CSV table of C-alpha atoms in Angstrom, one decimal:
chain,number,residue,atom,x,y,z
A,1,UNK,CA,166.2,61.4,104.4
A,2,UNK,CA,162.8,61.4,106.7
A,3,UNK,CA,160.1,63.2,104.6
A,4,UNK,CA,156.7,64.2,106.7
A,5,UNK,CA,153.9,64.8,103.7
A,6,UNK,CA,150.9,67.1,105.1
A,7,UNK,CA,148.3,66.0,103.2
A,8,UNK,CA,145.0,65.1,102.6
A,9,UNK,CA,144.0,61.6,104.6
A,10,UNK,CA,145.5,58.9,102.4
A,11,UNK,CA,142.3,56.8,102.1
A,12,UNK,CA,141.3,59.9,100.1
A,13,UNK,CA,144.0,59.4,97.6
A,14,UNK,CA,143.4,58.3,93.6
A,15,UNK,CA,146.9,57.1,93.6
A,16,UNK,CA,146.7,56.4,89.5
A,17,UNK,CA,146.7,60.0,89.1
A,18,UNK,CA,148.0,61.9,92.4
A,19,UNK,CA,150.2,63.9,92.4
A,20,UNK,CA,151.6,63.7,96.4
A,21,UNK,CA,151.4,59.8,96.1
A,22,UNK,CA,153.8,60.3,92.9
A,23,UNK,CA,156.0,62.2,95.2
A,24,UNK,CA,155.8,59.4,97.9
A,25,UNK,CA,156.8,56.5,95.8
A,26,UNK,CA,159.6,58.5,93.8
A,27,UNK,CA,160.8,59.1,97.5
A,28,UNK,CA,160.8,55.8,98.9
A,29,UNK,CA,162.1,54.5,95.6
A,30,UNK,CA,165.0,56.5,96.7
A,31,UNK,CA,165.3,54.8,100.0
A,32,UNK,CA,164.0,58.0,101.9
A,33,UNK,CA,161.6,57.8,104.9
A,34,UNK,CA,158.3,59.0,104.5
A,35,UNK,CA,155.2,60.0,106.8
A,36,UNK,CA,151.9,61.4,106.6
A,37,UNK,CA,149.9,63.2,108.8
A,38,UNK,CA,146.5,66.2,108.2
A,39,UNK,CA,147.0,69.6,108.9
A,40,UNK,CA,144.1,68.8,111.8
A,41,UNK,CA,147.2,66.5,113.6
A,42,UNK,CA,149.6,70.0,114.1
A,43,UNK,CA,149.5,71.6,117.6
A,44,UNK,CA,151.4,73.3,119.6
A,45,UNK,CA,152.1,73.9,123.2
A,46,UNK,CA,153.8,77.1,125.1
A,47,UNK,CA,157.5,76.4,125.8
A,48,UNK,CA,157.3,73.2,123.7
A,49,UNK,CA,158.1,72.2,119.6
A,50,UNK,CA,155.3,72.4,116.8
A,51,UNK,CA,153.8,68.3,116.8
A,52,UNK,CA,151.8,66.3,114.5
A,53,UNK,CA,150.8,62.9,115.2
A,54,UNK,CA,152.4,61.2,112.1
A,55,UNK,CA,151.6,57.9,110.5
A,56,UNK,CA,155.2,56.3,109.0
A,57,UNK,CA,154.5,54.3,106.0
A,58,UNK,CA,155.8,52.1,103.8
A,59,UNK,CA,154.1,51.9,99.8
A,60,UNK,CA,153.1,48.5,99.1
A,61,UNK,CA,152.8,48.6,95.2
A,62,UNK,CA,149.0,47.7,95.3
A,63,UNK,CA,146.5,49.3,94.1
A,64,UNK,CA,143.7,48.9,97.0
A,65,UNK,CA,145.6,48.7,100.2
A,66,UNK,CA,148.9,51.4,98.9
A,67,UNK,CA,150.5,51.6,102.2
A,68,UNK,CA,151.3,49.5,105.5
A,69,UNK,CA,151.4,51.8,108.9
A,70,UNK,CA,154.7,50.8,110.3
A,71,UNK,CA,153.8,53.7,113.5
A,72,UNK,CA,152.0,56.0,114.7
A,73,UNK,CA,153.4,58.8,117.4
A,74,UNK,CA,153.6,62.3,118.1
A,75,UNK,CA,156.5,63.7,116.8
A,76,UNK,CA,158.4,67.2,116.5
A,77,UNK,CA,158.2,68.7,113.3
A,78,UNK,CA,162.1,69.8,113.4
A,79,UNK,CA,162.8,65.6,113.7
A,80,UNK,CA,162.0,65.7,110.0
A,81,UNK,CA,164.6,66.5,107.3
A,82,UNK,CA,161.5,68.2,104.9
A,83,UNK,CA,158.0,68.5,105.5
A,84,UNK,CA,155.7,69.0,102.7
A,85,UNK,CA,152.9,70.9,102.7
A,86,UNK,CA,150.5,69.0,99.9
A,87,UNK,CA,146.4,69.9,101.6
A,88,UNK,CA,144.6,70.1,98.6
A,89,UNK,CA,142.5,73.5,98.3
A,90,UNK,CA,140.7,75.4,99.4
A,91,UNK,CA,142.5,77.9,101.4
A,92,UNK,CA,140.1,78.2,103.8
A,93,UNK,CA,141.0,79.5,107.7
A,94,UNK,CA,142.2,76.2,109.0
A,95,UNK,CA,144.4,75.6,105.9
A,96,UNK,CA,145.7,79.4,106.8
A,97,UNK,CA,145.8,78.2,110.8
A,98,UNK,CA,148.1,75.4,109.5
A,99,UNK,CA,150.7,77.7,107.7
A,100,UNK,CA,151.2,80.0,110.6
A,101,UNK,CA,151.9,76.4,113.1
A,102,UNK,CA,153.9,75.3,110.1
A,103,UNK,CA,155.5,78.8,110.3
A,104,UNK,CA,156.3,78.4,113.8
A,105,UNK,CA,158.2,74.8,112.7
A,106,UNK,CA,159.9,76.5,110.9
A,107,UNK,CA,161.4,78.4,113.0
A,108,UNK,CA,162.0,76.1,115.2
A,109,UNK,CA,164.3,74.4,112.8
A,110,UNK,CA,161.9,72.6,110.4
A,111,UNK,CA,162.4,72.6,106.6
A,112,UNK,CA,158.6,73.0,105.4
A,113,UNK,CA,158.0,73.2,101.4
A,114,UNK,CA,156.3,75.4,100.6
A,115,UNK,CA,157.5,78.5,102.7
A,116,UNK,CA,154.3,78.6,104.9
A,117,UNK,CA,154.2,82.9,104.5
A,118,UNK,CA,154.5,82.7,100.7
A,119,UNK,CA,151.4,80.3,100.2
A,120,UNK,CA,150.0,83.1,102.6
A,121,UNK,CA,151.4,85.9,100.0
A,122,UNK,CA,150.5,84.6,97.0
A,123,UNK,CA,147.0,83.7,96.6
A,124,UNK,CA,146.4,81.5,93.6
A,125,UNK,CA,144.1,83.7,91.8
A,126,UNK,CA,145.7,87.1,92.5
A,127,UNK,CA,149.3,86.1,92.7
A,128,UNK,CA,148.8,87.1,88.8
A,129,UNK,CA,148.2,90.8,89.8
A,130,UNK,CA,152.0,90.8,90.5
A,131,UNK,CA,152.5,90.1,86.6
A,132,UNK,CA,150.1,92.3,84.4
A,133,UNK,CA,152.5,92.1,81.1
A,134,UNK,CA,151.5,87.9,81.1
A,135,UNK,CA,147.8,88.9,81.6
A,136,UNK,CA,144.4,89.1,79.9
A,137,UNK,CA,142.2,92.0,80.7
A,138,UNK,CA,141.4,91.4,84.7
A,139,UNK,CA,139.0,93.1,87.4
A,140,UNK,CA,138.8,92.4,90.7
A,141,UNK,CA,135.9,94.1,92.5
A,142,UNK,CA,132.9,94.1,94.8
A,143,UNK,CA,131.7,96.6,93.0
A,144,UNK,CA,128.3,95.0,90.5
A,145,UNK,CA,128.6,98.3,88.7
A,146,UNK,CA,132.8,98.0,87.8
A,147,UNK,CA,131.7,94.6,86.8
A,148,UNK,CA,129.0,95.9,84.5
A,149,UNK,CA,131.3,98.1,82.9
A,150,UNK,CA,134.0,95.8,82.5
A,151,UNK,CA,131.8,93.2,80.4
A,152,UNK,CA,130.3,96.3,78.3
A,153,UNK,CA,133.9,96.7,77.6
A,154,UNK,CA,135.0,93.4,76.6
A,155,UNK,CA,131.7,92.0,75.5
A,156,UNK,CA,132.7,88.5,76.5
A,157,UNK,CA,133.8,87.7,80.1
A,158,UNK,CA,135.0,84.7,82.7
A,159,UNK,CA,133.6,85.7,86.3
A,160,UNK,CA,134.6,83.5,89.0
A,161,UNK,CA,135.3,83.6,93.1
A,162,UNK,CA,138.7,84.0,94.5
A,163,UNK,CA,139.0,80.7,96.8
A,164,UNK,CA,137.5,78.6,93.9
A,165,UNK,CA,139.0,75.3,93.0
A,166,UNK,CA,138.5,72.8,90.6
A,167,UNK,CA,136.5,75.1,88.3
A,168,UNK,CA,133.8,75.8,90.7
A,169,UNK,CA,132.1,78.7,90.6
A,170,UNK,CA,133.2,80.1,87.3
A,171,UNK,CA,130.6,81.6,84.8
A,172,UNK,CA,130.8,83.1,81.1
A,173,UNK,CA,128.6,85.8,80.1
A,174,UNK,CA,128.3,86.8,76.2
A,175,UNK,CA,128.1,90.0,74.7
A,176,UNK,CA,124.5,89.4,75.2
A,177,UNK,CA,124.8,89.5,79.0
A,178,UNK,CA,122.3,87.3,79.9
A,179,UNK,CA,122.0,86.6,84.0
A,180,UNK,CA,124.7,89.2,84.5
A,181,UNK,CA,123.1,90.6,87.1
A,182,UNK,CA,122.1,86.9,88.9
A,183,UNK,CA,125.5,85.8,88.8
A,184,UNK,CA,127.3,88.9,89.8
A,185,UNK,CA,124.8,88.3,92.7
A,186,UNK,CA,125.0,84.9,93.4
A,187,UNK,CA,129.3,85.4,93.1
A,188,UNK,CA,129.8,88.7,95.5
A,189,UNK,CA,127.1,88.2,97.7
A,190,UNK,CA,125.6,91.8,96.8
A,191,UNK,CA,128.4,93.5,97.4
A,192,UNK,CA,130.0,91.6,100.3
A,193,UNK,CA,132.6,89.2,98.6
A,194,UNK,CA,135.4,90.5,96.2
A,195,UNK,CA,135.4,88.1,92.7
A,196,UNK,CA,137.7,88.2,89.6
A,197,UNK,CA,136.8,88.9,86.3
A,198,UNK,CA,138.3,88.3,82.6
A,199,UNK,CA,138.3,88.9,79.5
A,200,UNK,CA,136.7,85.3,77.5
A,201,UNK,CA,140.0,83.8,76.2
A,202,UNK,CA,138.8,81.7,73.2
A,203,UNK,CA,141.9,79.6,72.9
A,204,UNK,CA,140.6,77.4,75.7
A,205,UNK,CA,139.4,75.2,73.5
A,206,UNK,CA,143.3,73.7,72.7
A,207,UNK,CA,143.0,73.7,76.7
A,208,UNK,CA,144.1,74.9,79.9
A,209,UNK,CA,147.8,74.2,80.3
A,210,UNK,CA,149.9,73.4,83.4
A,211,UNK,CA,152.6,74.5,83.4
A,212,UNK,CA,155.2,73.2,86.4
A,213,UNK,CA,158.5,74.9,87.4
A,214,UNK,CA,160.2,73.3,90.1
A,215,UNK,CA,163.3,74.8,91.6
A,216,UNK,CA,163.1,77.5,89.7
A,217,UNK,CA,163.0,75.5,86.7
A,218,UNK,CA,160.8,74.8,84.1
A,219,UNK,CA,159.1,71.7,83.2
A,220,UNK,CA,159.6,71.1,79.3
A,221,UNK,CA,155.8,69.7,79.2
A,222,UNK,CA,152.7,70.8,80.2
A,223,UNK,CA,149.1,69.3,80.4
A,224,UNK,CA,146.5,70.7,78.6
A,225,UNK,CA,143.3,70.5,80.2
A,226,UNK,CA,140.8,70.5,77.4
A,227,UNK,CA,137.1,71.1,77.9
A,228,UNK,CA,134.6,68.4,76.5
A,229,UNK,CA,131.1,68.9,75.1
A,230,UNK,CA,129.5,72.8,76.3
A,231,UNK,CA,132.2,72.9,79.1
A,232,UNK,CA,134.0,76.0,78.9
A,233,UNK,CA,136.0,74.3,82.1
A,234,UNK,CA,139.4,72.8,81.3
A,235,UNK,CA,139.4,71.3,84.7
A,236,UNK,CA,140.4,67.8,85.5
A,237,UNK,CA,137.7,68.0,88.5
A,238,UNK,CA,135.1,69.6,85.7
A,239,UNK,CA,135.5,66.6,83.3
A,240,UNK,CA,138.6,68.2,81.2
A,241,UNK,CA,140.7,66.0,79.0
A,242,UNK,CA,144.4,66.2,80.2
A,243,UNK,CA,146.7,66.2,77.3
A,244,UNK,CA,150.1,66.2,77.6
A,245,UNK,CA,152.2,68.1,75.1
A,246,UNK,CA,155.5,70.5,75.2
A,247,UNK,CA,155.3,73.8,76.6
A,248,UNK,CA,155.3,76.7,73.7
A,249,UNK,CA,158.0,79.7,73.5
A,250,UNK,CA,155.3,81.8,75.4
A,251,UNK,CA,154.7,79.2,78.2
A,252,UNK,CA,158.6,79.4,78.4
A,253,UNK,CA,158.6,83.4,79.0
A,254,UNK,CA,156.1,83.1,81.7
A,255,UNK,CA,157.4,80.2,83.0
A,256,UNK,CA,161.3,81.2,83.3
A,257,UNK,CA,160.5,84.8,84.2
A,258,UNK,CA,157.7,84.1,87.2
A,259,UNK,CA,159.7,80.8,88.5
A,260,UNK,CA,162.8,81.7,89.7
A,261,UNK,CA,161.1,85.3,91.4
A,262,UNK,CA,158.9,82.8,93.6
A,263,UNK,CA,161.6,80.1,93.8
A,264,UNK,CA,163.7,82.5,95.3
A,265,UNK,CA,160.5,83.6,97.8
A,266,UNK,CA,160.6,79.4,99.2
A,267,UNK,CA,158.1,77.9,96.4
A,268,UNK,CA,160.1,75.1,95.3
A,269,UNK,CA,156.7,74.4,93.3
A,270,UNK,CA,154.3,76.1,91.6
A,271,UNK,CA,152.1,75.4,88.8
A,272,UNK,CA,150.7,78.3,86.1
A,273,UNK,CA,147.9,78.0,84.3
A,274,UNK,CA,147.8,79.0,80.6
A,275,UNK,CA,145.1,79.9,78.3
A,276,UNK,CA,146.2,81.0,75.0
A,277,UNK,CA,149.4,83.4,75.5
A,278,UNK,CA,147.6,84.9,78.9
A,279,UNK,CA,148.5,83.5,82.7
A,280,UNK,CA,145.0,83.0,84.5
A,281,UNK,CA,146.3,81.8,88.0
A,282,UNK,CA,149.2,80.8,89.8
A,283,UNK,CA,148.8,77.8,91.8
A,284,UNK,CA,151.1,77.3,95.1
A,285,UNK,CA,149.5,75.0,97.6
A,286,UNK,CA,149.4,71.5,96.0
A,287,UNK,CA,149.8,71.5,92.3
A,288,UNK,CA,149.4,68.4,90.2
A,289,UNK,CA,149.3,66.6,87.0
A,290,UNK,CA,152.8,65.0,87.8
A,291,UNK,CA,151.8,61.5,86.6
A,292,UNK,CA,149.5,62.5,83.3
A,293,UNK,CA,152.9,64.3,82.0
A,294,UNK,CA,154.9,61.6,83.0
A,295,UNK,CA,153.0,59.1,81.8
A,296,UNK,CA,151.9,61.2,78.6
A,297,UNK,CA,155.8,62.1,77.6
A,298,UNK,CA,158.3,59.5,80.0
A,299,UNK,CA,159.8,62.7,81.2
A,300,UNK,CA,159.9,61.7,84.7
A,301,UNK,CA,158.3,64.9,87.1
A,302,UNK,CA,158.5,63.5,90.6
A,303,UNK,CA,161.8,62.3,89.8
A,304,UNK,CA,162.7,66.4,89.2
A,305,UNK,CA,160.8,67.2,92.1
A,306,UNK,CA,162.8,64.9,94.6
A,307,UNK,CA,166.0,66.1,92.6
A,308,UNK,CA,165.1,69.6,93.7
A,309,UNK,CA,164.3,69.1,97.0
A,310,UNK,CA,167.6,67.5,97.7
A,311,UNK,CA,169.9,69.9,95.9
A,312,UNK,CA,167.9,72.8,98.0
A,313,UNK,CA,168.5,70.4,101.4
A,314,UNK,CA,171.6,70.1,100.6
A,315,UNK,CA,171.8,73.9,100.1
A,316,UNK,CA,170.6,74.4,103.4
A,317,UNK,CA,172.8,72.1,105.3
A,318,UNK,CA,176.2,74.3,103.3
A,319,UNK,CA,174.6,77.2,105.0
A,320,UNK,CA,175.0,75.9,108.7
């Protein structure tokens, strides 16, 4: 199998914890093909195929150096039996640009992973809208007024922007609502930029878990992503301790009752994020913590992962 990865440049890559790199070597362990290229190397020409200048690699097993160029040379994307789509966050307008060219791979033939219209239909932070029985207490609003009201409802909130990543940009205010005002500002741009607000869920202190369902099917572990010091962040990114540990019979609900819906919809991976008993976001373009679970628990993720996408290949090809 040939296996084009659109990623992030791989000088980029922290390949003792990546995620796409875990996918890479699990591949070539295999004996598959792989490539690389940025979404910045996809064009496309009237009466001509979606390209990408690829790089075809080979792993090397070292830790500096982690991969020898064999090529480089514009190729088709259809020439590829899977393309993955792993670009890191944020969704911004070119990652959005690159979904509609990988769109138009697709039909050309191309088998792209994820389905380039459902990362478009299910933004990570209100993809949970689709799913209130699994949610805390949630507005999303311009409106500094709604947001007013909702925190002299619930006394303690979580307000954060919806093309965040990595914890950025989110802010708790306590029932004493102190800089309410000057965040709500400083978040929605005085009315100009729609944000999401929460109830506080006080159970992120045991962390917030990831939860991963691949192929529609659940990951028995999760990583905890535990906030250190004043954090209220569980983020990796934000300094969050990532501790691996099985999922619990409510992670299981969510998990088997939102997984095979968007499984079904071409996300062959997608990664939930759990605070207490609530789903707080619903992560589509490139979710991680593949190698602290595996190397956490043994239970091998990008081994499932490669599993999956070769049973659904091989689904494919039965079609046709």
């Amino acid at each position: 199998m040939n296996i084009l990865f659109v990623a992030d440049p791989l000088e980029v890559f922290k390949v003792y914890k990546d995620t796409t790199f875990s996918m890479m070597r699990e591949a070539q362990r295999r004996g598959h093909r792989i490539a690389a290229c940025e979404p910045s190397d996809l064009s496309w020409r009237s009466g001509d195929l979606v390209h990408a200048q690829v790089r075809e690699i080979v792993l090397t097993g070292a830790d500096e150096e982690w991969f020898q160029v064999q090529r480089t040379e514009l190729k088709p994307l259809r020439g590829f039996d899977a393309v993955l789509m792993r670009k890191d966050p944020p969704f911004d307008s070119e990652y959005f640009y690159a979904t509609h060219l990988l769109e138009q791979a697709q039909r050309e033939g191309a088998k792209v992973f994820n389905r380039p219209a459902s990362l478009r239909d299910h933004p990570e932070k209100l993809a949970i809208m689709e799913f209130p029985q699994f949610v805390s207490p949630t507005l999303v609003t311009r409106s500094p007024d709604e947001v007013r009201r909702f925190h002299e409802e619930h006394g303690d909130i979580i307000l954060k922007p919806l093309d965040g990543m990595g914890g950025m940009g989110i802010f708790r205010v306590g029932p004493e609502g102190l800089n309410l005002g000057s965040i709500v500002e400083t978040l929605n741009q005085h009315g100009t930029t729609t944000i999401m607000v929460q109830r506080f869920v006080p159970e992120i202190t045991d962390g917030d878990k990831r939860v991963l369902v691949i192929g529609g099917k659940v990951v028995p572990f999760c990583l905890a992503r535990i906030p250190q010091g004043s954090e209220i962040r569980g983020n990796l990114a934000a300094g969050g301790k990532g501790v691996a540990q099985p999922i619990s019979e409510r992670d299981r609900e969510i998990a088997e009752t939102i997984g095979p819906l968007l499984s079904e919809r071409g996300l062959l991976l997608i990664g939930l994020d759990v605070i207490g008993d609530c789903l707080t976001e619903i992560n589509v373009t490139s979710p991680t913590c593949f190698q602290e679970i595996t190397q956490q628990t043994g239970f091998d993720v990008p081994a499932m992962f490669i599993d999956a996408l070769e049973e659904q290949l091989d689904r494919d090809r039965s079609v046709f």
